[in-house]
């Protein structure tokens, strides 16, 4: 489980074409967060604070690397390392329930997702602030130098990592990989042609239909296709980046 967290974080950093140091840092932080999550789930007290503790850990490690080893895309590395904890799917389900007029469950799920985003933001910002109080100043550089092949290689790693995170059966791994590639490819190419929102809409619609067809023909859960295919599209990273930028008084 801890390794799957690290693979997911590194793969997302690769999808964003971050430098090798950023990818390695995100992967190491992901493994540490995976171990912390396994430990914190054993106690009610630590379970409630697990997201904030994970963000605190991610922030401290990223700041130390950026200060003493090399410059990082700091916020991007922190977000990539926390990607498994992001409530993007919860936000998507909340909007789905609200649009279906399930007002109570939709509102509760939306509030829960917002709370997770706030806990992650608070943990990361506390880490950066405390490091600054001790005179540790990270070197931040906005740089995305990776070639095209890195994006697609990272997508394959992300698909395998999602299969591990979701504890999919080995016989379902090919379906998970296919769903992730289909969702990302449709979203990317349709987005370039008609805009990002149209690409995400089309990918979600195709994957949901494919999941229904998969369930009808093979008598298996449609979520095997739907969940990993849509998780690559959901807006969890956007929400966390937006709140972090707001707290840091950026545009």
Short mmCIF file of C-alpha atoms in Angstrom, two decimals:
data_model
loop_
_atom_site.label_atom_id
_atom_site.label_comp_id
_atom_site.label_asym_id
_atom_site.label_seq_id
_atom_site.Cartn_x
_atom_site.Cartn_y
_atom_site.Cartn_z
CA UNK A 1 0.00 0.00 0.00
CA UNK A 2 2.78 2.44 0.88
CA UNK A 3 4.59 1.66 -2.39
CA UNK A 4 1.38 2.25 -4.35
CA UNK A 5 1.07 5.69 -2.71
CA UNK A 6 4.62 6.51 -3.79
CA UNK A 7 4.10 5.26 -7.34
CA UNK A 8 0.93 7.32 -7.68
CA UNK A 9 2.63 10.49 -6.46
CA UNK A 10 5.64 10.02 -8.74
CA UNK A 11 3.39 9.22 -11.70
CA UNK A 12 1.29 12.36 -11.23
CA UNK A 13 4.48 14.45 -11.03
CA UNK A 14 5.56 12.79 -14.27
CA UNK A 15 2.21 13.54 -15.90
CA UNK A 16 2.83 17.20 -15.08
CA UNK A 17 6.30 16.86 -16.69
CA UNK A 18 8.13 18.04 -13.57
CA UNK A 19 11.94 17.64 -13.31
CA UNK A 20 13.46 14.37 -12.08
CA UNK A 21 14.19 15.77 -8.61
CA UNK A 22 10.53 16.77 -8.28
CA UNK A 23 9.36 13.33 -9.40
CA UNK A 24 11.71 11.55 -7.00
CA UNK A 25 10.77 13.83 -4.11
CA UNK A 26 7.05 13.32 -4.72
CA UNK A 27 7.55 9.54 -4.87
CA UNK A 28 9.50 9.41 -1.60
CA UNK A 29 6.95 11.63 0.15
CA UNK A 30 4.16 9.41 -1.20
CA UNK A 31 5.75 6.32 0.35
CA UNK A 32 6.16 8.13 3.67
CA UNK A 33 2.53 9.26 3.57
CA UNK A 34 1.43 5.70 2.78
CA UNK A 35 3.26 4.46 5.86
CA UNK A 36 1.87 7.30 7.97
CA UNK A 37 -1.67 6.53 6.77
CA UNK A 38 -1.33 2.86 7.71
CA UNK A 39 -0.09 3.88 11.16
CA UNK A 40 -2.68 6.62 11.76
CA UNK A 41 -5.62 4.36 10.83
CA UNK A 42 -4.98 2.35 14.01
CA UNK A 43 -6.13 5.16 16.31
CA UNK A 44 -9.26 7.32 16.22
CA UNK A 45 -7.35 10.43 17.32
CA UNK A 46 -4.70 10.17 14.61
CA UNK A 47 -7.21 8.99 11.99
CA UNK A 48 -9.14 12.26 12.25
CA UNK A 49 -5.94 14.27 11.77
CA UNK A 50 -4.31 12.00 9.18
CA UNK A 51 -4.79 14.39 6.24
CA UNK A 52 -3.30 17.35 8.14
CA UNK A 53 -0.40 15.21 9.40
CA UNK A 54 0.26 13.93 5.89
CA UNK A 55 0.28 17.46 4.47
CA UNK A 56 2.57 18.57 7.30
CA UNK A 57 4.99 15.75 6.44
CA UNK A 58 4.79 16.53 2.72
CA UNK A 59 5.45 20.21 3.32
CA UNK A 60 8.45 19.65 5.59
CA UNK A 61 10.15 17.13 3.29
CA UNK A 62 9.55 19.24 0.18
CA UNK A 63 10.89 22.39 1.87
CA UNK A 64 14.01 20.58 3.12
CA UNK A 65 14.73 19.17 -0.35
CA UNK A 66 14.18 22.58 -1.99
CA UNK A 67 16.41 24.29 0.58
CA UNK A 68 19.32 21.86 0.80
CA UNK A 69 19.31 19.66 -2.33
CA UNK A 70 17.87 21.56 -5.29
CA UNK A 71 15.04 23.85 -6.44
CA UNK A 72 11.54 22.41 -6.77
CA UNK A 73 8.14 23.31 -8.16
CA UNK A 74 7.17 23.40 -4.49
CA UNK A 75 3.37 23.52 -4.56
CA UNK A 76 3.20 21.02 -7.44
CA UNK A 77 5.41 18.54 -5.57
CA UNK A 78 3.31 18.86 -2.41
CA UNK A 79 0.06 18.39 -4.35
CA UNK A 80 1.44 15.40 -6.30
CA UNK A 81 2.60 13.72 -3.09
CA UNK A 82 -0.88 14.19 -1.56
CA UNK A 83 -2.83 13.12 -4.65
CA UNK A 84 -4.11 9.84 -3.14
CA UNK A 85 -5.69 11.79 -0.27
CA UNK A 86 -7.35 14.42 -2.45
CA UNK A 87 -11.17 14.39 -2.38
CA UNK A 88 -11.69 14.79 -6.13
CA UNK A 89 -13.89 11.73 -6.44
CA UNK A 90 -15.84 12.82 -3.35
CA UNK A 91 -16.44 16.21 -4.97
CA UNK A 92 -17.59 14.51 -8.16
CA UNK A 93 -20.00 12.23 -6.26
CA UNK A 94 -21.28 15.22 -4.27
CA UNK A 95 -22.17 17.11 -7.44
CA UNK A 96 -23.75 13.94 -8.85
CA UNK A 97 -25.96 13.58 -5.77
CA UNK A 98 -26.90 17.26 -5.73
CA UNK A 99 -27.84 17.14 -9.42
CA UNK A 100 -29.97 14.07 -8.63
CA UNK A 101 -31.73 16.11 -5.89
CA UNK A 102 -30.27 14.08 -3.03
CA UNK A 103 -29.80 17.29 -1.10
CA UNK A 104 -28.75 15.97 2.33
CA UNK A 105 -26.21 13.36 1.22
CA UNK A 106 -24.84 15.64 -1.51
CA UNK A 107 -24.37 18.57 0.86
CA UNK A 108 -22.76 16.35 3.50
CA UNK A 109 -20.36 14.82 0.98
CA UNK A 110 -19.48 18.25 -0.42
CA UNK A 111 -18.80 19.59 3.09
CA UNK A 112 -16.64 16.55 3.83
CA UNK A 113 -14.58 17.10 0.67
CA UNK A 114 -14.11 20.79 1.50
CA UNK A 115 -12.98 19.87 5.04
CA UNK A 116 -10.35 17.48 3.66
CA UNK A 117 -9.04 20.18 1.30
CA UNK A 118 -8.80 22.64 4.19
CA UNK A 119 -6.97 20.11 6.41
CA UNK A 120 -4.47 19.38 3.64
CA UNK A 121 -3.94 23.10 3.03
CA UNK A 122 -3.48 23.92 6.72
CA UNK A 123 -0.93 21.11 7.17
CA UNK A 124 1.13 22.15 4.14
CA UNK A 125 1.07 25.87 5.00
CA UNK A 126 2.05 25.22 8.63
CA UNK A 127 5.06 23.21 7.43
CA UNK A 128 6.24 25.98 5.09
CA UNK A 129 5.63 28.66 7.75
CA UNK A 130 7.47 26.82 10.54
CA UNK A 131 10.40 26.12 8.22
CA UNK A 132 10.56 29.85 7.48
CA UNK A 133 10.64 30.65 11.21
CA UNK A 134 13.74 28.46 11.49
CA UNK A 135 15.36 30.27 8.58
CA UNK A 136 14.89 27.43 6.08
CA UNK A 137 13.98 29.06 2.78
CA UNK A 138 13.11 26.73 -0.12
CA UNK A 139 14.32 27.54 -3.61
CA UNK A 140 11.25 27.49 -5.87
CA UNK A 141 11.51 27.19 -9.64
CA UNK A 142 8.65 26.78 -12.12
CA UNK A 143 10.10 24.33 -14.64
CA UNK A 144 8.54 21.47 -16.65
CA UNK A 145 11.29 20.08 -18.89
CA UNK A 146 10.14 16.52 -19.59
CA UNK A 147 9.46 15.27 -23.16
CA UNK A 148 6.18 13.79 -24.44
CA UNK A 149 7.16 10.18 -23.75
CA UNK A 150 7.43 10.95 -20.04
CA UNK A 151 3.75 11.84 -19.89
CA UNK A 152 2.62 8.50 -21.36
CA UNK A 153 5.11 6.45 -19.34
CA UNK A 154 3.85 8.15 -16.20
CA UNK A 155 0.29 7.37 -17.22
CA UNK A 156 1.12 3.65 -17.36
CA UNK A 157 2.73 3.84 -13.90
CA UNK A 158 -0.31 5.74 -12.61
CA UNK A 159 -2.67 3.07 -13.98
CA UNK A 160 -0.74 0.27 -12.24
CA UNK A 161 -0.57 2.32 -9.04
CA UNK A 162 -4.33 2.93 -9.12
CA UNK A 163 -4.91 -0.82 -9.48
CA UNK A 164 -2.81 -1.30 -6.34
CA UNK A 165 -4.45 1.56 -4.41
CA UNK A 166 -7.96 0.26 -5.22
CA UNK A 167 -6.85 -3.32 -4.37
CA UNK A 168 -8.07 -4.59 -7.73
CA UNK A 169 -7.80 -8.29 -8.53
CA UNK A 170 -4.88 -9.18 -10.80
CA UNK A 171 -7.29 -10.32 -13.52
CA UNK A 172 -8.80 -6.81 -13.53
CA UNK A 173 -5.48 -4.96 -13.92
CA UNK A 174 -5.67 -4.87 -17.76
CA UNK A 175 -9.15 -3.33 -17.52
CA UNK A 176 -7.91 -0.71 -15.04
CA UNK A 177 -4.97 0.20 -17.28
CA UNK A 178 -7.28 0.40 -20.32
CA UNK A 179 -9.74 2.64 -18.44
CA UNK A 180 -7.02 5.04 -17.25
CA UNK A 181 -5.51 5.35 -20.72
CA UNK A 182 -8.95 5.80 -22.30
CA UNK A 183 -10.03 8.49 -19.85
CA UNK A 184 -6.81 10.45 -20.10
CA UNK A 185 -6.52 10.15 -23.89
CA UNK A 186 -10.11 11.19 -24.57
CA UNK A 187 -9.82 14.09 -22.14
CA UNK A 188 -6.49 15.27 -23.60
CA UNK A 189 -7.33 15.12 -27.30
CA UNK A 190 -10.93 16.27 -27.02
CA UNK A 191 -9.76 19.04 -24.69
CA UNK A 192 -7.29 20.29 -27.29
CA UNK A 193 -10.01 20.30 -29.93
CA UNK A 194 -12.98 21.72 -27.99
CA UNK A 195 -11.65 22.94 -24.64
CA UNK A 196 -10.69 21.31 -21.34
CA UNK A 197 -14.21 21.15 -19.90
CA UNK A 198 -15.58 19.47 -23.05
CA UNK A 199 -12.76 16.93 -22.91
CA UNK A 200 -13.47 16.00 -19.29
CA UNK A 201 -17.22 15.82 -19.98
CA UNK A 202 -16.75 13.51 -22.99
CA UNK A 203 -14.27 11.25 -21.16
CA UNK A 204 -16.58 10.88 -18.14
CA UNK A 205 -19.59 10.12 -20.34
CA UNK A 206 -17.73 7.50 -22.43
CA UNK A 207 -16.25 5.79 -19.35
CA UNK A 208 -19.59 5.66 -17.56
CA UNK A 209 -21.26 4.16 -20.64
CA UNK A 210 -18.38 1.69 -21.03
CA UNK A 211 -18.71 0.73 -17.37
CA UNK A 212 -22.42 0.04 -17.81
CA UNK A 213 -21.76 -2.05 -20.94
CA UNK A 214 -18.96 -3.92 -19.14
CA UNK A 215 -21.33 -4.75 -16.28
CA UNK A 216 -24.10 -5.95 -18.59
CA UNK A 217 -21.94 -8.12 -20.86
CA UNK A 218 -19.46 -9.59 -18.36
CA UNK A 219 -21.66 -9.48 -15.25
CA UNK A 220 -18.90 -7.67 -13.35
CA UNK A 221 -19.00 -4.34 -11.44
CA UNK A 222 -18.95 -1.40 -13.82
CA UNK A 223 -16.80 0.47 -11.30
CA UNK A 224 -13.81 -1.60 -12.48
CA UNK A 225 -13.76 0.63 -15.57
CA UNK A 226 -15.55 3.72 -14.29
CA UNK A 227 -13.62 4.42 -11.08
CA UNK A 228 -9.98 4.35 -12.29
CA UNK A 229 -10.91 6.02 -15.57
CA UNK A 230 -12.65 8.96 -13.93
CA UNK A 231 -10.24 9.34 -10.99
CA UNK A 232 -7.58 10.62 -13.40
CA UNK A 233 -9.97 13.47 -14.38
CA UNK A 234 -11.39 14.61 -11.05
CA UNK A 235 -10.71 18.13 -9.71
CA UNK A 236 -9.06 17.32 -6.37
CA UNK A 237 -5.67 18.78 -7.30
CA UNK A 238 -7.33 21.92 -8.69
CA UNK A 239 -9.24 22.52 -5.47
CA UNK A 240 -6.15 22.06 -3.27
CA UNK A 241 -3.99 24.25 -5.51
CA UNK A 242 -6.68 26.96 -5.47
CA UNK A 243 -6.96 27.04 -1.67
CA UNK A 244 -3.15 26.95 -1.23
CA UNK A 245 -2.78 29.87 -3.65
CA UNK A 246 -5.47 31.76 -1.74
CA UNK A 247 -3.79 31.17 1.62
CA UNK A 248 -0.39 32.13 0.18
CA UNK A 249 -1.98 35.34 -1.24
CA UNK A 250 -1.14 34.46 -4.81
CA UNK A 251 -3.34 35.29 -7.81
#
